[in-house]
mmCIF file of C-alpha atoms in Angstrom:
data_model
loop_
_atom_site.group_PDB
_atom_site.id
_atom_site.type_symbol
_atom_site.label_atom_id
_atom_site.label_comp_id
_atom_site.label_asym_id
_atom_site.label_seq_id
_atom_site.Cartn_x
_atom_site.Cartn_y
_atom_site.Cartn_z
ATOM 1 C CA MET A 1 61.313 -94.032 43.256
ATOM 2 C CA PRO A 2 61.043 -97.555 44.398
ATOM 3 C CA VAL A 3 57.781 -99.867 45.029
ATOM 4 C CA SER A 4 58.909 -99.802 49.059
ATOM 5 C CA GLU A 5 59.435 -96.120 48.902
ATOM 6 C CA ILE A 6 56.084 -95.154 47.258
ATOM 7 C CA THR A 7 54.289 -98.121 49.947
ATOM 8 C CA PHE A 8 55.650 -95.870 52.934
ATOM 9 C CA TRP A 9 54.576 -92.634 51.475
ATOM 10 C CA LYS A 10 50.288 -94.393 51.107
ATOM 11 C CA TRP A 11 51.046 -95.345 54.950
ATOM 12 C CA PHE A 12 52.361 -92.788 56.306
ATOM 13 C CA LEU A 13 51.490 -89.301 54.733
ATOM 14 C CA PRO A 14 47.736 -90.066 55.898
ATOM 15 C CA LYS A 15 49.382 -91.124 59.181
ATOM 16 C CA LEU A 16 50.576 -87.236 59.738
ATOM 17 C CA ARG A 17 46.657 -85.885 59.804
ATOM 18 C CA ASN A 18 46.622 -87.401 62.902
ATOM 19 C CA LYS A 19 47.726 -85.372 65.857
ATOM 20 C CA PHE A 20 49.248 -87.849 67.364
ATOM 21 C CA PHE A 21 51.357 -88.953 64.432
ATOM 22 C CA LEU A 22 52.212 -85.525 63.237
ATOM 23 C CA THR A 23 53.465 -84.754 66.915
ATOM 24 C CA VAL A 24 55.609 -87.676 67.646
ATOM 25 C CA PHE A 25 56.977 -86.337 64.059
ATOM 26 C CA ILE A 26 57.540 -83.495 64.550
ATOM 27 C CA PHE A 27 59.387 -84.293 68.183
ATOM 28 C CA LEU A 28 61.168 -87.269 66.270
ATOM 29 C CA ILE A 29 62.889 -85.303 63.709
ATOM 30 C CA TRP A 30 63.142 -82.004 66.654
ATOM 31 C CA MET A 31 66.079 -84.335 68.231
ATOM 32 C CA LEU A 32 67.279 -85.656 65.889
ATOM 33 C CA ILE A 33 68.204 -82.097 64.525
ATOM 34 C CA PHE A 34 69.025 -80.559 67.270
ATOM 35 C CA ASP A 35 69.694 -83.420 69.676
ATOM 36 C CA SER A 36 73.572 -84.288 68.197
ATOM 37 C CA SER A 37 75.090 -82.326 71.017
ATOM 38 C CA ASN A 38 75.543 -85.407 73.998
ATOM 39 C CA TRP A 39 77.379 -87.987 70.606
ATOM 40 C CA VAL A 40 79.625 -85.118 69.480
ATOM 41 C CA GLU A 41 80.879 -84.893 73.299
ATOM 42 C CA MET A 42 81.399 -88.462 73.651
ATOM 43 C CA LEU A 43 82.853 -89.087 69.985
ATOM 44 C CA ALA A 44 84.916 -86.104 71.154
ATOM 45 C CA ALA A 45 86.351 -87.085 74.361
ATOM 46 C CA LYS A 46 86.629 -90.811 72.754
ATOM 47 C CA ARG A 47 89.410 -89.442 70.696
ATOM 48 C CA ARG A 48 91.245 -87.899 73.498
ATOM 49 C CA ILE A 49 90.944 -90.235 75.895
ATOM 50 C CA LYS A 50 94.227 -93.278 75.914
ATOM 51 C CA SER A 51 93.837 -94.973 78.419
ATOM 52 C CA LEU A 52 91.120 -96.771 80.874
ATOM 53 C CA GLU A 53 92.532 -95.213 83.491
ATOM 54 C CA GLU A 54 91.603 -91.776 82.145
ATOM 55 C CA GLU A 55 88.471 -93.450 80.780
ATOM 56 C CA LYS A 56 87.557 -93.682 84.324
ATOM 57 C CA VAL A 57 88.595 -90.462 85.595
ATOM 58 C CA TYR A 58 86.481 -89.056 83.080
ATOM 59 C CA TYR A 59 83.904 -90.425 83.424
ATOM 60 C CA LEU A 60 83.194 -90.373 86.988
ATOM 61 C CA GLN A 61 83.647 -86.700 86.552
ATOM 62 C CA LYS A 62 80.609 -86.366 84.596
ATOM 63 C CA ILE A 63 78.813 -88.529 87.048
ATOM 64 C CA GLU A 64 79.860 -85.585 89.326
ATOM 65 C CA GLU A 65 78.412 -82.877 87.200
ATOM 66 C CA ASP A 66 75.353 -85.087 86.280
ATOM 67 C CA LYS A 67 74.913 -85.277 89.748
ATOM 68 C CA LYS A 68 75.180 -80.881 90.375
ATOM 69 C CA LYS A 69 72.798 -80.214 87.166
ATOM 70 C CA ILE A 70 70.077 -83.291 88.536
ATOM 71 C CA LYS A 71 69.976 -81.112 92.043
ATOM 72 C CA GLU A 72 69.910 -77.811 89.934
ATOM 73 C CA THR A 73 66.854 -78.587 87.852
ATOM 74 C CA LEU A 74 65.002 -80.536 90.685
ATOM 75 C CA GLU A 75 65.113 -77.144 92.536
ATOM 76 C CA GLN A 76 64.415 -75.140 89.476
ATOM 77 C CA VAL A 77 61.255 -77.625 88.796
ATOM 78 C CA TYR A 78 60.545 -76.614 92.673
ATOM 79 C CA GLU A 79 60.857 -73.214 92.012
ATOM 80 C CA LEU A 80 58.054 -73.915 89.140
ATOM 81 C CA PHE A 81 55.867 -76.240 91.029
ATOM 82 C CA PRO A 82 56.171 -75.706 94.500
ATOM 83 C CA ILE A 83 53.071 -77.625 95.419
ATOM 84 C CA LEU A 84 55.639 -81.134 94.120
ATOM 85 C CA GLN A 85 57.284 -80.469 96.379
ATOM 86 C CA LYS A 86 54.911 -80.135 99.389
ATOM 87 C CA ARG A 87 53.850 -84.004 97.938
ATOM 88 C CA GLU A 88 56.708 -85.709 96.500
ATOM 89 C CA LYS A 89 56.574 -88.359 99.574
ATOM 90 C CA GLN A 90 52.728 -89.282 98.024
ATOM 91 C CA THR A 91 51.908 -91.388 94.966
ATOM 92 C CA SER A 92 51.532 -90.311 91.965
ATOM 93 C CA GLY A 93 47.893 -92.218 91.648
ATOM 94 C CA THR A 94 46.896 -90.080 94.527
ATOM 95 C CA ILE A 95 47.256 -86.738 93.340
ATOM 96 C CA SER A 96 44.893 -84.718 92.186
ATOM 97 C CA GLY A 97 44.566 -84.191 87.789
ATOM 98 C CA GLY A 98 46.341 -80.156 88.076
ATOM 99 C CA GLU A 99 48.802 -81.607 90.432
ATOM 100 C CA ARG A 100 49.914 -84.556 87.796
ATOM 101 C CA THR A 101 50.433 -82.197 84.860
ATOM 102 C CA MET A 102 52.948 -80.335 86.740
ATOM 103 C CA LEU A 103 54.611 -83.983 87.542
ATOM 104 C CA ALA A 104 54.593 -84.752 84.043
ATOM 105 C CA ILE A 105 55.563 -81.785 83.123
ATOM 106 C CA GLY A 106 58.292 -81.690 85.679
ATOM 107 C CA ARG A 107 59.389 -85.481 84.331
ATOM 108 C CA SER A 108 60.232 -83.247 81.218
ATOM 109 C CA LEU A 109 62.410 -80.730 82.765
ATOM 110 C CA MET A 110 64.387 -83.792 84.621
ATOM 111 C CA SER A 111 65.192 -85.225 81.468
ATOM 112 C CA GLN A 112 66.645 -81.332 80.308
ATOM 113 C CA ALA A 113 63.494 -81.748 77.931
ATOM 114 C CA LYS A 114 64.442 -79.064 75.088
ATOM 115 C CA LEU A 115 60.770 -79.812 73.318
ATOM 116 C CA LEU A 116 57.570 -80.173 75.687
ATOM 117 C CA LEU A 117 54.742 -81.527 74.204
ATOM 118 C CA ILE A 118 51.977 -80.752 76.226
ATOM 119 C CA ASP A 119 48.220 -82.161 74.494
ATOM 120 C CA GLU A 120 45.347 -79.822 76.797
ATOM 121 C CA PRO A 121 46.731 -79.590 79.331
ATOM 122 C CA SER A 122 43.706 -77.578 81.688
ATOM 123 C CA VAL A 123 41.267 -80.360 80.823
ATOM 124 C CA GLY A 124 39.526 -81.075 83.535
ATOM 125 C CA LEU A 125 40.215 -78.318 85.943
ATOM 126 C CA ALA A 126 38.794 -75.343 87.617
ATOM 127 C CA PRO A 127 39.395 -72.225 85.553
ATOM 128 C CA LYS A 128 41.392 -70.196 88.117
ATOM 129 C CA VAL A 129 43.654 -73.429 88.346
ATOM 130 C CA LYS A 130 44.099 -73.201 84.301
ATOM 131 C CA GLU A 131 45.131 -69.402 84.095
ATOM 132 C CA ASP A 132 47.834 -70.969 87.143
ATOM 133 C CA MET A 133 48.499 -73.031 85.226
ATOM 134 C CA PHE A 134 49.262 -71.383 81.736
ATOM 135 C CA LYS A 135 51.704 -69.564 83.949
ATOM 136 C CA ARG A 136 53.540 -72.152 84.803
ATOM 137 C CA ILE A 137 53.340 -73.164 81.395
ATOM 138 C CA ALA A 138 54.426 -69.502 79.902
ATOM 139 C CA ASP A 139 57.371 -69.378 82.871
ATOM 140 C CA VAL A 140 58.781 -72.656 81.212
ATOM 141 C CA HIS A 141 58.611 -72.098 78.348
ATOM 142 C CA GLY A 142 60.959 -68.569 79.607
ATOM 143 C CA LEU A 143 63.698 -71.757 80.498
ATOM 144 C CA GLY A 144 64.792 -71.858 77.121
ATOM 145 C CA VAL A 145 62.481 -74.745 76.218
ATOM 146 C CA THR A 146 59.974 -75.183 73.136
ATOM 147 C CA ILE A 147 56.607 -76.081 73.555
ATOM 148 C CA LEU A 148 54.356 -76.981 70.917
ATOM 149 C CA MET A 149 51.108 -77.034 73.058
ATOM 150 C CA THR A 150 47.381 -78.405 71.598
ATOM 151 C CA GLU A 151 44.435 -76.496 73.602
ATOM 152 C CA GLN A 152 40.977 -76.283 72.885
ATOM 153 C CA ASP A 153 39.907 -73.629 75.992
ATOM 154 C CA ILE A 154 43.135 -70.820 75.749
#
């Protein structure tokens, strides 16, 4: 191994002991392995498109599909977390800690995340709210989202 690679691994491997670095590392590997489908679709479309007009039509169709998908996903988030629909006009700085956690999970669902990394979602929540939060996280998992969660109070 070249010296530069040895130096990198001497720096990198101890960092994996840190929970944050490990989580980010796992997330990046996941994205490299499983989230390449959009690139493949885009490259295949580029090969099919022969003129600028065809490209324009293709992208307009993609925009319409994306609008439908965004609307459906927003409805799904509101089904999971109905309180967010009531608070949609409110700024995030004025909502409670549990609602902020719900908002963070909802935002990740809006981006069509396949992997959700959650760090102690029940910190500072009342026991009854904790139970509800874990049920909602289980519901998110039921939607097909992989969840990696760290929690001390399960």
